[in-house]
């Protein structure tokens, strides 16, 4: 799953449950785990820190 699909999936889930969310921070692997430019699938660690508004 690429970063855009991950983000869009989270946005769709928030919309489905009727919540607004703000992205506070985008997470990925650390600098000790570089991603090869010719192998973008190596960027498999990703996450979002969200603030969910009620």
PDB file of N, CA, C, O and CB in Angstrom:
ATOM      1  N   UNK A   1       0.857  -1.173   0.000  1.00  0.00           N
ATOM      2  CA  UNK A   1       0.000   0.000   0.000  1.00  0.00           C
ATOM      3  C   UNK A   1       0.900   1.232   0.000  1.00  0.00           C
ATOM      4  O   UNK A   1       1.727   1.400   0.896  1.00  0.00           O
ATOM      5  CB  UNK A   1      -0.973   0.000   1.230  1.00  0.00           C
ATOM      6  N   UNK A   2       0.740   2.080  -0.991  1.00  0.00           N
ATOM      7  CA  UNK A   2       1.563   3.288  -1.013  1.00  0.00           C
ATOM      8  C   UNK A   2       0.987   4.339  -0.054  1.00  0.00           C
ATOM      9  O   UNK A   2      -0.120   4.195   0.466  1.00  0.00           O
ATOM     10  CB  UNK A   2       1.652   3.859  -2.454  1.00  0.00           C
ATOM     11  N   UNK A   3       1.768   5.389   0.158  1.00  0.00           N
ATOM     12  CA  UNK A   3       1.394   6.413   1.150  1.00  0.00           C
ATOM     13  C   UNK A   3       0.063   7.082   0.815  1.00  0.00           C
ATOM     14  O   UNK A   3      -0.736   7.347   1.713  1.00  0.00           O
ATOM     15  CB  UNK A   3       2.489   7.476   1.246  1.00  0.00           C
ATOM     16  N   UNK A   4      -0.186   7.357  -0.467  1.00  0.00           N
ATOM     17  CA  UNK A   4      -1.445   8.007  -0.860  1.00  0.00           C
ATOM     18  C   UNK A   4      -2.646   7.116  -0.587  1.00  0.00           C
ATOM     19  O   UNK A   4      -3.670   7.587  -0.091  1.00  0.00           O
ATOM     20  CB  UNK A   4      -1.409   8.381  -2.339  1.00  0.00           C
ATOM     21  N   UNK A   5      -2.528   5.836  -0.906  1.00  0.00           N
ATOM     22  CA  UNK A   5      -3.635   4.909  -0.651  1.00  0.00           C
ATOM     23  C   UNK A   5      -3.891   4.782   0.842  1.00  0.00           C
ATOM     24  O   UNK A   5      -5.043   4.747   1.273  1.00  0.00           O
ATOM     25  CB  UNK A   5      -3.336   3.526  -1.256  1.00  0.00           C
ATOM     26  N   UNK A   6      -2.822   4.712   1.638  1.00  0.00           N
ATOM     27  CA  UNK A   6      -2.966   4.635   3.093  1.00  0.00           C
ATOM     28  C   UNK A   6      -3.713   5.864   3.619  1.00  0.00           C
ATOM     29  O   UNK A   6      -4.668   5.739   4.386  1.00  0.00           O
ATOM     30  CB  UNK A   6      -1.578   4.518   3.773  1.00  0.00           C
ATOM     31  N   UNK A   7      -3.269   7.050   3.197  1.00  0.00           N
ATOM     32  CA  UNK A   7      -3.897   8.293   3.638  1.00  0.00           C
ATOM     33  C   UNK A   7      -5.366   8.339   3.222  1.00  0.00           C
ATOM     34  O   UNK A   7      -6.232   8.670   4.031  1.00  0.00           O
ATOM     35  CB  UNK A   7      -3.147   9.503   3.065  1.00  0.00           C
ATOM     36  N   UNK A   8      -5.641   8.011   1.972  1.00  0.00           N
ATOM     37  CA  UNK A   8      -7.021   8.047   1.475  1.00  0.00           C
ATOM     38  C   UNK A   8      -7.907   7.032   2.183  1.00  0.00           C
ATOM     39  O   UNK A   8      -9.096   7.287   2.375  1.00  0.00           O
ATOM     40  CB  UNK A   8      -7.046   7.790  -0.026  1.00  0.00           C
ATOM     41  N   UNK A   9      -7.356   5.893   2.573  1.00  0.00           N
ATOM     42  CA  UNK A   9      -8.115   4.896   3.323  1.00  0.00           C
ATOM     43  C   UNK A   9      -8.493   5.434   4.699  1.00  0.00           C
ATOM     44  O   UNK A   9      -9.618   5.238   5.160  1.00  0.00           O
ATOM     45  CB  UNK A   9      -7.307   3.596   3.464  1.00  0.00           C
ATOM     46  N   UNK A  10      -7.556   6.108   5.350  1.00  0.00           N
ATOM     47  CA  UNK A  10      -7.839   6.698   6.667  1.00  0.00           C
ATOM     48  C   UNK A  10      -8.892   7.797   6.539  1.00  0.00           C
ATOM     49  O   UNK A  10      -9.808   7.875   7.358  1.00  0.00           O
ATOM     50  CB  UNK A  10      -6.544   7.268   7.304  1.00  0.00           C
ATOM     51  N   UNK A  11      -8.769   8.641   5.522  1.00  0.00           N
ATOM     52  CA  UNK A  11      -9.751   9.712   5.297  1.00  0.00           C
ATOM     53  C   UNK A  11     -11.133   9.120   5.046  1.00  0.00           C
ATOM     54  O   UNK A  11     -12.123   9.602   5.596  1.00  0.00           O
ATOM     55  CB  UNK A  11      -9.327  10.603   4.105  1.00  0.00           C
ATOM     56  N   UNK A  12     -11.208   8.081   4.220  1.00  0.00           N
ATOM     57  CA  UNK A  12     -12.497   7.446   3.921  1.00  0.00           C
ATOM     58  C   UNK A  12     -13.114   6.847   5.180  1.00  0.00           C
ATOM     59  O   UNK A  12     -14.326   6.928   5.374  1.00  0.00           O
ATOM     60  CB  UNK A  12     -12.324   6.355   2.849  1.00  0.00           C
ATOM     61  N   UNK A  13     -12.290   6.249   6.035  1.00  0.00           N
ATOM     62  CA  UNK A  13     -12.804   5.671   7.280  1.00  0.00           C
ATOM     63  C   UNK A  13     -13.351   6.764   8.193  1.00  0.00           C
ATOM     64  O   UNK A  13     -14.390   6.573   8.825  1.00  0.00           O
ATOM     65  CB  UNK A  13     -11.700   4.875   8.005  1.00  0.00           C
ATOM     66  N   UNK A  14     -12.676   7.893   8.271  1.00  0.00           N
ATOM     67  CA  UNK A  14     -13.163   9.008   9.092  1.00  0.00           C
ATOM     68  C   UNK A  14     -14.489   9.532   8.560  1.00  0.00           C
ATOM     69  O   UNK A  14     -15.408   9.815   9.329  1.00  0.00           O
ATOM     70  CB  UNK A  14     -12.126  10.143   9.132  1.00  0.00           C
ATOM     71  N   UNK A  15     -14.581   9.658   7.253  1.00  0.00           N
ATOM     72  CA  UNK A  15     -15.828  10.135   6.649  1.00  0.00           C
ATOM     73  C   UNK A  15     -16.964   9.146   6.894  1.00  0.00           C
ATOM     74  O   UNK A  15     -18.102   9.547   7.135  1.00  0.00           O
ATOM     75  CB  UNK A  15     -15.641  10.362   5.139  1.00  0.00           C
ATOM     76  N   UNK A  16     -16.652   7.863   6.832  1.00  0.00           N
ATOM     77  CA  UNK A  16     -17.675   6.829   7.019  1.00  0.00           C
ATOM     78  C   UNK A  16     -18.291   6.881   8.406  1.00  0.00           C
ATOM     79  O   UNK A  16     -19.487   6.640   8.565  1.00  0.00           O
ATOM     80  CB  UNK A  16     -17.082   5.455   6.776  1.00  0.00           C
ATOM     81  N   UNK A  17     -17.476   7.196   9.417  1.00  0.00           N
ATOM     82  CA  UNK A  17     -17.994   7.257  10.783  1.00  0.00           C
ATOM     83  C   UNK A  17     -18.381   8.676  11.195  1.00  0.00           C
ATOM     84  O   UNK A  17     -18.778   8.905  12.338  1.00  0.00           O
ATOM     85  CB  UNK A  17     -16.964   6.708  11.751  1.00  0.00           C
ATOM     86  N   UNK A  18     -18.267   9.628  10.268  1.00  0.00           N
ATOM     87  CA  UNK A  18     -18.710  10.989  10.542  1.00  0.00           C
ATOM     88  C   UNK A  18     -17.814  11.773  11.474  1.00  0.00           C
ATOM     89  O   UNK A  18     -18.292  12.614  12.236  1.00  0.00           O
ATOM     90  CB  UNK A  18     -20.060  10.954  11.107  1.00  0.00           C
ATOM     91  N   UNK A  19     -16.517  11.506  11.423  1.00  0.00           N
ATOM     92  CA  UNK A  19     -15.570  12.227  12.285  1.00  0.00           C
ATOM     93  C   UNK A  19     -14.605  13.045  11.447  1.00  0.00           C
ATOM     94  O   UNK A  19     -14.253  12.657  10.333  1.00  0.00           O
ATOM     95  CB  UNK A  19     -14.792  11.247  13.182  1.00  0.00           C
ATOM     96  N   UNK A  20     -14.183  14.167  11.981  1.00  0.00           N
ATOM     97  CA  UNK A  20     -13.137  14.966  11.358  1.00  0.00           C
ATOM     98  C   UNK A  20     -11.817  14.599  12.024  1.00  0.00           C
ATOM     99  O   UNK A  20     -11.761  14.354  13.229  1.00  0.00           O
ATOM    100  CB  UNK A  20     -13.434  16.504  11.484  1.00  0.00           C
ATOM    101  N   UNK A  21     -10.775  14.564  11.235  1.00  0.00           N
ATOM    102  CA  UNK A  21      -9.460  14.223  11.772  1.00  0.00           C
ATOM    103  C   UNK A  21      -8.423  15.194  11.242  1.00  0.00           C
ATOM    104  O   UNK A  21      -8.504  15.661  10.106  1.00  0.00           O
ATOM    105  CB  UNK A  21      -9.076  12.774  11.412  1.00  0.00           C
ATOM    106  N   UNK A  22      -7.454  15.487  12.085  1.00  0.00           N
ATOM    107  CA  UNK A  22      -6.326  16.323  11.675  1.00  0.00           C
ATOM    108  C   UNK A  22      -5.056  15.489  11.778  1.00  0.00           C
ATOM    109  O   UNK A  22      -4.829  14.796  12.770  1.00  0.00           O
ATOM    110  CB  UNK A  22      -6.223  17.621  12.554  1.00  0.00           C
ATOM    111  N   UNK A  23      -4.246  15.567  10.751  1.00  0.00           N
ATOM    112  CA  UNK A  23      -2.968  14.856  10.763  1.00  0.00           C
ATOM    113  C   UNK A  23      -1.969  15.707  11.539  1.00  0.00           C
ATOM    114  O   UNK A  23      -1.643  16.827  11.145  1.00  0.00           O
ATOM    115  CB  UNK A  23      -2.455  14.564   9.301  1.00  0.00           C
ATOM    116  N   UNK A  24      -1.490  15.153  12.651  1.00  0.00           N
ATOM    117  CA  UNK A  24      -0.504  15.860  13.461  1.00  0.00           C
ATOM    118  C   UNK A  24       0.918  15.509  13.043  1.00  0.00           C
ATOM    119  O   UNK A  24       1.830  16.330  13.130  1.00  0.00           O
ATOM    120  CB  UNK A  24      -0.707  15.540  14.934  1.00  0.00           C
ATOM    121  N   UNK A  25       1.086  14.262  12.585  1.00  0.00           N
ATOM    122  CA  UNK A  25       2.428  13.810  12.210  1.00  0.00           C
ATOM    123  C   UNK A  25       2.317  12.603  11.302  1.00  0.00           C
ATOM    124  O   UNK A  25       1.460  11.743  11.509  1.00  0.00           O
ATOM    125  CB  UNK A  25       3.275  13.472  13.462  1.00  0.00           C
ATOM    126  N   UNK A  26       3.177  12.531  10.294  1.00  0.00           N
ATOM    127  CA  UNK A  26       3.252  11.356   9.433  1.00  0.00           C
ATOM    128  C   UNK A  26       4.470  10.545   9.849  1.00  0.00           C
ATOM    129  O   UNK A  26       5.563  11.087  10.010  1.00  0.00           O
ATOM    130  CB  UNK A  26       3.328  11.758   7.920  1.00  0.00           C
ATOM    131  N   UNK A  27       4.273   9.252  10.021  1.00  0.00           N
ATOM    132  CA  UNK A  27       5.334   8.365  10.489  1.00  0.00           C
ATOM    133  C   UNK A  27       5.864   7.510   9.347  1.00  0.00           C
ATOM    134  O   UNK A  27       5.133   7.169   8.417  1.00  0.00           O
ATOM    135  CB  UNK A  27       4.825   7.474  11.627  1.00  0.00           C
ATOM    136  N   UNK A  28       7.147   7.168   9.430  1.00  0.00           N
ATOM    137  CA  UNK A  28       7.763   6.239   8.484  1.00  0.00           C
ATOM    138  C   UNK A  28       8.981   5.624   9.173  1.00  0.00           C
ATOM    139  O   UNK A  28       9.300   5.954  10.315  1.00  0.00           O
ATOM    140  CB  UNK A  28       8.167   6.963   7.135  1.00  0.00           C
ATOM    141  N   UNK A  29       9.647   4.731   8.459  1.00  0.00           N
ATOM    142  CA  UNK A  29      10.818   4.098   9.050  1.00  0.00           C
ATOM    143  C   UNK A  29      11.906   5.138   9.300  1.00  0.00           C
ATOM    144  O   UNK A  29      11.935   6.202   8.682  1.00  0.00           O
ATOM    145  CB  UNK A  29      11.346   2.971   8.140  1.00  0.00           C
ATOM    146  N   UNK A  30      12.787   4.799  10.212  1.00  0.00           N
ATOM    147  CA  UNK A  30      13.852   5.713  10.588  1.00  0.00           C
ATOM    148  C   UNK A  30      14.966   5.770   9.558  1.00  0.00           C
ATOM    149  O   UNK A  30      14.968   5.008   8.591  1.00  0.00           O
ATOM    150  CB  UNK A  30      14.416   5.318  11.916  1.00  0.00           C
ATOM    151  N   UNK A  31      15.905   6.670   9.766  1.00  0.00           N
ATOM    152  CA  UNK A  31      17.007   6.830   8.816  1.00  0.00           C
ATOM    153  C   UNK A  31      17.908   5.600   8.713  1.00  0.00           C
ATOM    154  O   UNK A  31      18.663   5.464   7.751  1.00  0.00           O
ATOM    155  CB  UNK A  31      17.836   8.019   9.207  1.00  0.00           C
ATOM    156  N   UNK A  32      17.831   4.706   9.699  1.00  0.00           N
ATOM    157  CA  UNK A  32      18.632   3.479   9.633  1.00  0.00           C
ATOM    158  C   UNK A  32      17.981   2.419   8.744  1.00  0.00           C
ATOM    159  O   UNK A  32      18.506   1.314   8.613  1.00  0.00           O
ATOM    160  CB  UNK A  32      18.845   2.916  11.036  1.00  0.00           C
ATOM    161  N   UNK A  33      16.848   2.749   8.138  1.00  0.00           N
ATOM    162  CA  UNK A  33      16.124   1.831   7.248  1.00  0.00           C
ATOM    163  C   UNK A  33      15.781   2.585   5.960  1.00  0.00           C
ATOM    164  O   UNK A  33      14.612   2.873   5.702  1.00  0.00           O
ATOM    165  CB  UNK A  33      14.818   1.267   7.941  1.00  0.00           C
ATOM    166  N   UNK A  34      16.806   2.906   5.147  1.00  0.00           N
ATOM    167  CA  UNK A  34      16.561   3.709   3.943  1.00  0.00           C
ATOM    168  C   UNK A  34      15.769   2.946   2.889  1.00  0.00           C
ATOM    169  O   UNK A  34      15.764   1.715   2.868  1.00  0.00           O
ATOM    170  CB  UNK A  34      17.878   4.171   3.349  1.00  0.00           C
ATOM    171  N   UNK A  35      15.104   3.690   2.022  1.00  0.00           N
ATOM    172  CA  UNK A  35      14.311   3.111   0.939  1.00  0.00           C
ATOM    173  C   UNK A  35      15.089   3.281  -0.362  1.00  0.00           C
ATOM    174  O   UNK A  35      15.501   4.387  -0.715  1.00  0.00           O
ATOM    175  CB  UNK A  35      12.894   3.781   0.844  1.00  0.00           C
ATOM    176  N   UNK A  36      15.282   2.178  -1.064  1.00  0.00           N
ATOM    177  CA  UNK A  36      15.962   2.202  -2.351  1.00  0.00           C
ATOM    178  C   UNK A  36      15.063   2.889  -3.378  1.00  0.00           C
ATOM    179  O   UNK A  36      13.882   2.559  -3.482  1.00  0.00           O
ATOM    180  CB  UNK A  36      16.333   0.761  -2.812  1.00  0.00           C
ATOM    181  N   UNK A  37      15.602   3.829  -4.127  1.00  0.00           N
ATOM    182  CA  UNK A  37      14.821   4.564  -5.129  1.00  0.00           C
ATOM    183  C   UNK A  37      14.243   3.650  -6.197  1.00  0.00           C
ATOM    184  O   UNK A  37      13.224   3.974  -6.807  1.00  0.00           O
ATOM    185  CB  UNK A  37      15.681   5.626  -5.784  1.00  0.00           C
ATOM    186  N   UNK A  38      14.882   2.515  -6.427  1.00  0.00           N
ATOM    187  CA  UNK A  38      14.416   1.577  -7.447  1.00  0.00           C
ATOM    188  C   UNK A  38      13.522   0.485  -6.866  1.00  0.00           C
ATOM    189  O   UNK A  38      13.108  -0.430  -7.578  1.00  0.00           O
ATOM    190  CB  UNK A  38      15.601   0.946  -8.149  1.00  0.00           C
ATOM    191  N   UNK A  39      13.225   0.585  -5.570  1.00  0.00           N
ATOM    192  CA  UNK A  39      12.352  -0.390  -4.905  1.00  0.00           C
ATOM    193  C   UNK A  39      11.440   0.352  -3.928  1.00  0.00           C
ATOM    194  O   UNK A  39      11.619   0.239  -2.716  1.00  0.00           O
ATOM    195  CB  UNK A  39      13.192  -1.489  -4.159  1.00  0.00           C
ATOM    196  N   UNK A  40      10.458   1.115  -4.440  1.00  0.00           N
ATOM    197  CA  UNK A  40       9.598   1.913  -3.556  1.00  0.00           C
ATOM    198  C   UNK A  40       8.768   1.062  -2.601  1.00  0.00           C
ATOM    199  O   UNK A  40       8.264   1.573  -1.601  1.00  0.00           O
ATOM    200  CB  UNK A  40       8.677   2.776  -4.381  1.00  0.00           C
ATOM    201  N   UNK A  41       8.617  -0.233  -2.896  1.00  0.00           N
ATOM    202  CA  UNK A  41       7.882  -1.118  -1.990  1.00  0.00           C
ATOM    203  C   UNK A  41       8.591  -1.247  -0.643  1.00  0.00           C
ATOM    204  O   UNK A  41       7.996  -1.706   0.332  1.00  0.00           O
ATOM    205  CB  UNK A  41       7.706  -2.502  -2.625  1.00  0.00           C
ATOM    206  N   UNK A  42       9.852  -0.845  -0.588  1.00  0.00           N
ATOM    207  CA  UNK A  42      10.591  -0.875   0.667  1.00  0.00           C
ATOM    208  C   UNK A  42      10.082   0.147   1.668  1.00  0.00           C
ATOM    209  O   UNK A  42      10.453   0.102   2.841  1.00  0.00           O
ATOM    210  CB  UNK A  42      12.051  -0.641   0.407  1.00  0.00           C
ATOM    211  N   UNK A  43       9.252   1.050   1.230  1.00  0.00           N
ATOM    212  CA  UNK A  43       8.649   2.043   2.126  1.00  0.00           C
ATOM    213  C   UNK A  43       7.331   1.500   2.666  1.00  0.00           C
ATOM    214  O   UNK A  43       6.264   2.067   2.429  1.00  0.00           O
ATOM    215  CB  UNK A  43       8.424   3.399   1.389  1.00  0.00           C
ATOM    216  N   UNK A  44       7.427   0.395   3.394  1.00  0.00           N
ATOM    217  CA  UNK A  44       6.222  -0.280   3.867  1.00  0.00           C
ATOM    218  C   UNK A  44       5.840   0.112   5.289  1.00  0.00           C
ATOM    219  O   UNK A  44       4.754  -0.248   5.745  1.00  0.00           O
ATOM    220  CB  UNK A  44       6.412  -1.767   3.792  1.00  0.00           C
ATOM    221  N   UNK A  45       6.684   0.827   5.992  1.00  0.00           N
ATOM    222  CA  UNK A  45       6.356   1.259   7.346  1.00  0.00           C
ATOM    223  C   UNK A  45       5.808   2.678   7.277  1.00  0.00           C
ATOM    224  O   UNK A  45       6.510   3.611   6.890  1.00  0.00           O
ATOM    225  CB  UNK A  45       7.603   1.184   8.286  1.00  0.00           C
ATOM    226  N   UNK A  46       4.565   2.821   7.652  1.00  0.00           N
ATOM    227  CA  UNK A  46       3.963   4.152   7.618  1.00  0.00           C
ATOM    228  C   UNK A  46       2.864   4.238   8.672  1.00  0.00           C
ATOM    229  O   UNK A  46       2.292   3.226   9.076  1.00  0.00           O
ATOM    230  CB  UNK A  46       3.396   4.470   6.208  1.00  0.00           C
ATOM    231  N   UNK A  47       2.588   5.429   9.098  1.00  0.00           N
ATOM    232  CA  UNK A  47       1.528   5.634  10.071  1.00  0.00           C
ATOM    233  C   UNK A  47       1.164   7.107  10.139  1.00  0.00           C
ATOM    234  O   UNK A  47       1.858   7.962   9.588  1.00  0.00           O
ATOM    235  CB  UNK A  47       1.950   5.118  11.454  1.00  0.00           C
ATOM    236  N   UNK A  48       0.087   7.381  10.810  1.00  0.00           N
ATOM    237  CA  UNK A  48      -0.373   8.752  11.000  1.00  0.00           C
ATOM    238  C   UNK A  48      -0.716   8.960  12.470  1.00  0.00           C
ATOM    239  O   UNK A  48      -1.334   8.100  13.099  1.00  0.00           O
ATOM    240  CB  UNK A  48      -1.600   9.061  10.095  1.00  0.00           C
ATOM    241  N   UNK A  49      -0.320  10.086  13.004  1.00  0.00           N
ATOM    242  CA  UNK A  49      -0.779  10.509  14.322  1.00  0.00           C
ATOM    243  C   UNK A  49      -1.909  11.486  14.043  1.00  0.00           C
ATOM    244  O   UNK A  49      -1.702  12.529  13.423  1.00  0.00           O
ATOM    245  CB  UNK A  49       0.390  11.164  15.203  1.00  0.00           C
ATOM    246  N   UNK A  50      -3.093  11.145  14.502  1.00  0.00           N
ATOM    247  CA  UNK A  50      -4.287  11.931  14.201  1.00  0.00           C
ATOM    248  C   UNK A  50      -4.899  12.522  15.458  1.00  0.00           C
ATOM    249  O   UNK A  50      -4.782  11.963  16.549  1.00  0.00           O
ATOM    250  CB  UNK A  50      -5.315  11.076  13.482  1.00  0.00           C
ATOM    251  N   UNK A  51      -5.540  13.642  15.289  1.00  0.00           N
ATOM    252  CA  UNK A  51      -6.428  14.176  16.326  1.00  0.00           C
ATOM    253  C   UNK A  51      -7.830  14.013  15.765  1.00  0.00           C
ATOM    254  O   UNK A  51      -8.181  14.613  14.749  1.00  0.00           O
ATOM    255  CB  UNK A  51      -6.099  15.705  16.698  1.00  0.00           C
ATOM    256  N   UNK A  52      -8.622  13.196  16.437  1.00  0.00           N
ATOM    257  CA  UNK A  52      -9.984  12.920  15.996  1.00  0.00           C
ATOM    258  C   UNK A  52     -10.924  13.862  16.741  1.00  0.00           C
ATOM    259  O   UNK A  52     -10.976  13.854  17.971  1.00  0.00           O
ATOM    260  CB  UNK A  52     -10.371  11.421  16.242  1.00  0.00           C
ATOM    261  N   UNK A  53     -11.662  14.668  15.992  1.00  0.00           N
ATOM    262  CA  UNK A  53     -12.637  15.583  16.584  1.00  0.00           C
ATOM    263  C   UNK A  53     -13.996  14.900  16.652  1.00  0.00           C
ATOM    264  O   UNK A  53     -14.385  14.161  15.748  1.00  0.00           O
ATOM    265  CB  UNK A  53     -12.727  16.901  15.771  1.00  0.00           C
ATOM    266  N   UNK A  54     -14.699  15.161  17.731  1.00  0.00           N
ATOM    267  CA  UNK A  54     -16.029  14.559  17.891  1.00  0.00           C
ATOM    268  C   UNK A  54     -17.107  15.464  17.361  1.00  0.00           C
ATOM    269  O   UNK A  54     -18.287  15.116  17.415  1.00  0.00           O
ATOM    270  CB  UNK A  54     -16.304  14.238  19.349  1.00  0.00           C
TER     271      UNK A  54
END
